[in-house]
Protein backbone atom coordinates (compact mmCIF):
# COMPACT_ATOMS: atom_id res chain seq x y z
CA MET A 1 86.25 -142.69 13.62
CA ARG A 2 88.32 -140.11 13.94
CA LYS A 3 87.39 -137.06 15.98
CA LYS A 4 86.99 -133.82 14.52
CA GLY A 5 89.77 -131.33 15.37
CA ILE A 6 89.18 -127.65 16.14
CA GLY A 7 92.12 -125.08 16.65
CA ILE A 8 91.61 -122.28 18.32
CA ILE A 9 93.11 -119.03 17.62
CA SER A 10 92.98 -115.61 18.80
CA PRO A 11 93.76 -113.08 16.11
CA ALA A 12 91.78 -110.03 17.35
CA ASN A 13 91.14 -109.98 20.84
CA GLY A 14 92.83 -111.72 23.95
CA LEU A 15 90.19 -112.13 26.15
CA MET A 16 90.82 -116.25 27.20
CA HIS A 17 93.16 -115.69 30.23
CA PHE A 18 89.78 -114.14 31.97
CA PHE A 19 87.90 -117.17 31.73
CA PRO A 20 89.17 -120.44 32.52
CA ASN A 21 86.67 -121.96 33.71
CA ARG A 22 84.15 -121.26 30.67
CA ILE A 23 87.16 -122.45 28.48
CA GLU A 24 87.36 -125.65 30.59
CA TYR A 25 83.72 -126.04 30.62
CA GLY A 26 83.40 -125.56 26.56
CA LYS A 27 86.57 -128.03 26.17
CA LYS A 28 84.65 -130.56 27.83
CA TYR A 29 81.22 -129.92 26.31
CA MET A 30 83.19 -130.05 22.74
CA GLU A 31 84.94 -133.01 23.58
CA LYS A 32 81.86 -135.11 25.03
CA ASN A 33 80.48 -133.90 21.42
CA ASN A 34 83.19 -136.08 19.89
CA PHE A 35 85.47 -133.13 18.93
CA SER A 36 89.15 -132.36 19.84
CA ILE A 37 90.16 -129.46 21.01
CA TYR A 38 93.85 -127.70 20.33
CA PHE A 39 94.63 -124.00 21.61
CA GLY A 40 97.10 -121.95 19.57
CA LYS A 41 100.30 -121.36 21.82
CA ASN A 42 99.07 -117.62 21.72
CA SER A 43 95.58 -117.94 21.73
CA LEU A 44 95.68 -117.41 25.86
CA LYS A 45 97.87 -114.10 25.73
CA CYS A 46 96.58 -110.50 26.23
CA VAL A 47 98.63 -107.14 24.77
CA SER A 48 96.63 -104.39 25.25
CA TYR A 49 93.52 -104.38 22.79
CA TYR A 50 94.95 -107.67 20.84
CA SER A 51 95.78 -111.15 21.92
CA ALA A 52 99.51 -111.20 20.88
CA ASP A 53 101.95 -109.67 18.64
CA VAL A 54 101.01 -109.82 14.73
CA ASP A 55 104.20 -112.81 14.18
CA ASP A 56 102.83 -115.03 17.16
CA ARG A 57 98.91 -114.37 16.09
CA ILE A 58 100.47 -115.58 12.01
CA SER A 59 102.56 -118.34 13.58
CA ASP A 60 99.17 -119.60 14.96
CA ILE A 61 96.84 -119.82 11.93
CA ASN A 62 100.12 -121.28 10.20
CA GLU A 63 100.31 -124.38 13.12
CA ALA A 64 96.65 -124.76 13.09
CA ILE A 65 97.10 -124.92 9.01
CA ASN A 66 100.07 -126.89 9.54
CA ASP A 67 98.44 -129.42 12.22
CA ASN A 68 96.77 -132.51 10.25
CA ASN A 69 94.47 -132.75 13.57
CA VAL A 70 92.95 -129.70 13.47
CA ASP A 71 90.33 -129.88 10.76
CA ILE A 72 88.52 -126.52 11.90
CA ILE A 73 90.46 -123.12 12.54
CA MET A 74 88.00 -121.33 14.94
CA ALA A 75 88.55 -117.60 16.44
CA SER A 76 88.28 -117.58 20.68
CA ILE A 77 86.38 -114.09 20.10
CA GLY A 78 86.27 -111.21 17.93
CA GLY A 79 87.78 -107.98 19.02
CA TYR A 80 90.44 -105.89 17.78
CA ASN A 81 93.11 -105.38 14.74
CA SER A 82 92.49 -108.59 12.68
CA ASN A 83 93.51 -106.37 9.82
CA GLN A 84 96.73 -106.29 11.09
CA LEU A 85 97.39 -109.97 10.05
CA LEU A 86 96.09 -109.50 6.32
CA GLU A 87 99.46 -108.97 4.68
CA LYS A 88 101.64 -111.47 6.57
CA ILE A 89 98.76 -114.69 6.29
CA ASN A 90 100.24 -117.37 4.13
CA TYR A 91 96.67 -117.65 1.88
CA LYS A 92 98.62 -120.20 -1.21
CA LYS A 93 98.97 -122.32 2.62
CA ILE A 94 95.42 -121.97 3.16
CA LYS A 95 94.38 -122.72 -0.54
CA GLU A 96 96.39 -125.89 -0.26
CA SER A 97 94.50 -126.87 2.77
CA ASN A 98 91.82 -128.79 3.54
CA LYS A 99 91.00 -126.34 6.73
CA ILE A 100 87.67 -124.28 7.61
CA PHE A 101 87.97 -121.20 8.86
CA CYS A 102 85.10 -119.89 11.11
CA GLY A 103 84.48 -116.83 13.70
CA TYR A 104 82.47 -113.36 13.46
CA SER A 105 83.10 -109.73 14.43
CA ASP A 106 86.52 -108.09 13.85
CA ILE A 107 87.26 -111.93 12.14
CA SER A 108 84.84 -111.06 9.41
CA CYS A 109 87.97 -109.17 7.82
CA LEU A 110 90.13 -112.30 7.83
CA ILE A 111 87.23 -114.83 6.28
CA LEU A 112 86.40 -112.54 3.95
CA ALA A 113 90.01 -111.93 2.57
CA ILE A 114 91.19 -115.47 2.74
CA TYR A 115 87.64 -116.47 0.73
CA VAL A 116 88.43 -113.42 -1.74
CA LYS A 117 92.08 -114.67 -2.27
CA THR A 118 91.91 -118.28 -2.23
CA GLN A 119 87.67 -119.01 -3.32
CA LYS A 120 87.74 -121.09 -0.39
CA ILE A 121 84.41 -121.68 1.70
CA MET A 122 84.65 -119.91 5.01
CA LEU A 123 81.87 -119.62 7.40
CA HIS A 124 80.55 -116.19 9.54
CA GLY A 125 79.63 -118.51 12.63
CA PRO A 126 80.48 -119.17 16.26
CA THR A 127 83.45 -118.06 18.22
CA PHE A 128 84.97 -120.56 20.97
CA LEU A 129 84.68 -118.30 24.19
CA ALA A 130 81.00 -116.40 23.35
CA GLU A 131 79.28 -119.32 21.88
CA LEU A 132 81.02 -122.87 22.58
CA CYS A 133 82.04 -121.85 26.66
CA GLU A 134 78.70 -120.32 27.92
CA TYR A 135 77.48 -121.47 30.95
CA PRO A 136 75.37 -123.54 32.29
CA ASP A 137 74.46 -124.72 29.11
CA ILE A 138 75.51 -124.38 25.82
CA LEU A 139 74.15 -122.06 23.20
CA ILE A 140 72.34 -124.10 21.37
CA ASN A 141 68.99 -124.04 19.19
CA TYR A 142 68.03 -127.40 17.64
CA GLU A 143 64.61 -126.37 16.40
CA LEU A 144 65.45 -123.52 14.68
CA THR A 145 68.70 -125.29 12.85
CA ARG A 146 66.56 -127.82 12.48
CA LYS A 147 63.41 -125.99 10.74
CA LEU A 148 65.82 -124.12 8.37
CA GLY A 149 68.14 -127.21 7.57
CA LEU A 150 70.73 -125.12 8.41
CA GLY A 151 69.65 -122.78 6.59
CA TYR A 152 72.71 -119.99 4.82
CA PHE A 153 74.86 -118.07 6.98
CA SER A 154 75.08 -114.27 6.57
CA GLY A 155 78.32 -112.94 5.45
CA MET A 156 79.10 -114.31 2.45
CA CYS A 157 75.95 -116.96 2.31
CA PHE A 158 77.26 -120.42 1.84
CA HIS A 159 75.32 -123.72 2.11
CA ILE A 160 76.08 -125.70 4.43
CA ILE A 161 74.94 -129.02 4.21
CA SER A 162 76.37 -129.91 0.74
CA LEU A 163 79.57 -128.91 2.30
CA TYR A 164 80.43 -130.67 4.95
CA ASP A 165 80.22 -133.79 6.87
CA GLU A 166 77.13 -134.92 9.07
CA GLY A 167 79.48 -134.55 12.29
CA ILE A 168 80.49 -130.59 11.41
CA ALA A 169 76.97 -130.26 10.55
CA LYS A 170 75.68 -131.34 13.79
CA TRP A 171 78.56 -129.18 15.38
CA LEU A 172 77.08 -125.94 13.24
CA ARG A 173 73.96 -126.35 15.35
CA LEU A 174 73.90 -123.14 17.48
CA LYS A 175 71.47 -120.32 18.21
CA ARG A 176 73.78 -117.04 17.62
CA LEU A 177 74.88 -118.47 13.99
CA MET A 178 73.73 -115.22 11.95
CA LEU A 179 71.38 -116.92 9.76
CA ARG A 180 69.86 -115.22 6.69
CA LEU A 181 66.70 -116.86 5.08
């Protein structure tokens, strides 16, 4: 069985280059749990308050959409200025793809815009740097998510159990997923 692929993009802040050890830790942890991690070529950049210029950030999104190894497109972290991307996103490509977008904070505007324009399910959930690269342990609370049956995500409140296979459901058992009952 092929590992699920996670494409890491930085549509807002460019903080990843400050934490190379955490990035390596998160990558190893996810690979150990049967995921492959792919970094957008601009995801490690930092220009002022954001990761890269608008065209570079859009390029990373498009490359992740077109990459057959990527199943989930995840923001590296939140921040500022994701709204700069809204007019340049290729919503048609996103709608035609079978990609899941995931993130929170400033990325919420992207997730909401993609949902409104495509009616595709988006996840208001973890980011790579803030949740999956934590040291000494990834922020997972299996007991809470087991009791809640993974519950509903905040934002659009979509029930994920019926939407995604067990591999993704297992991965989504993270402590900081802002759950609503």
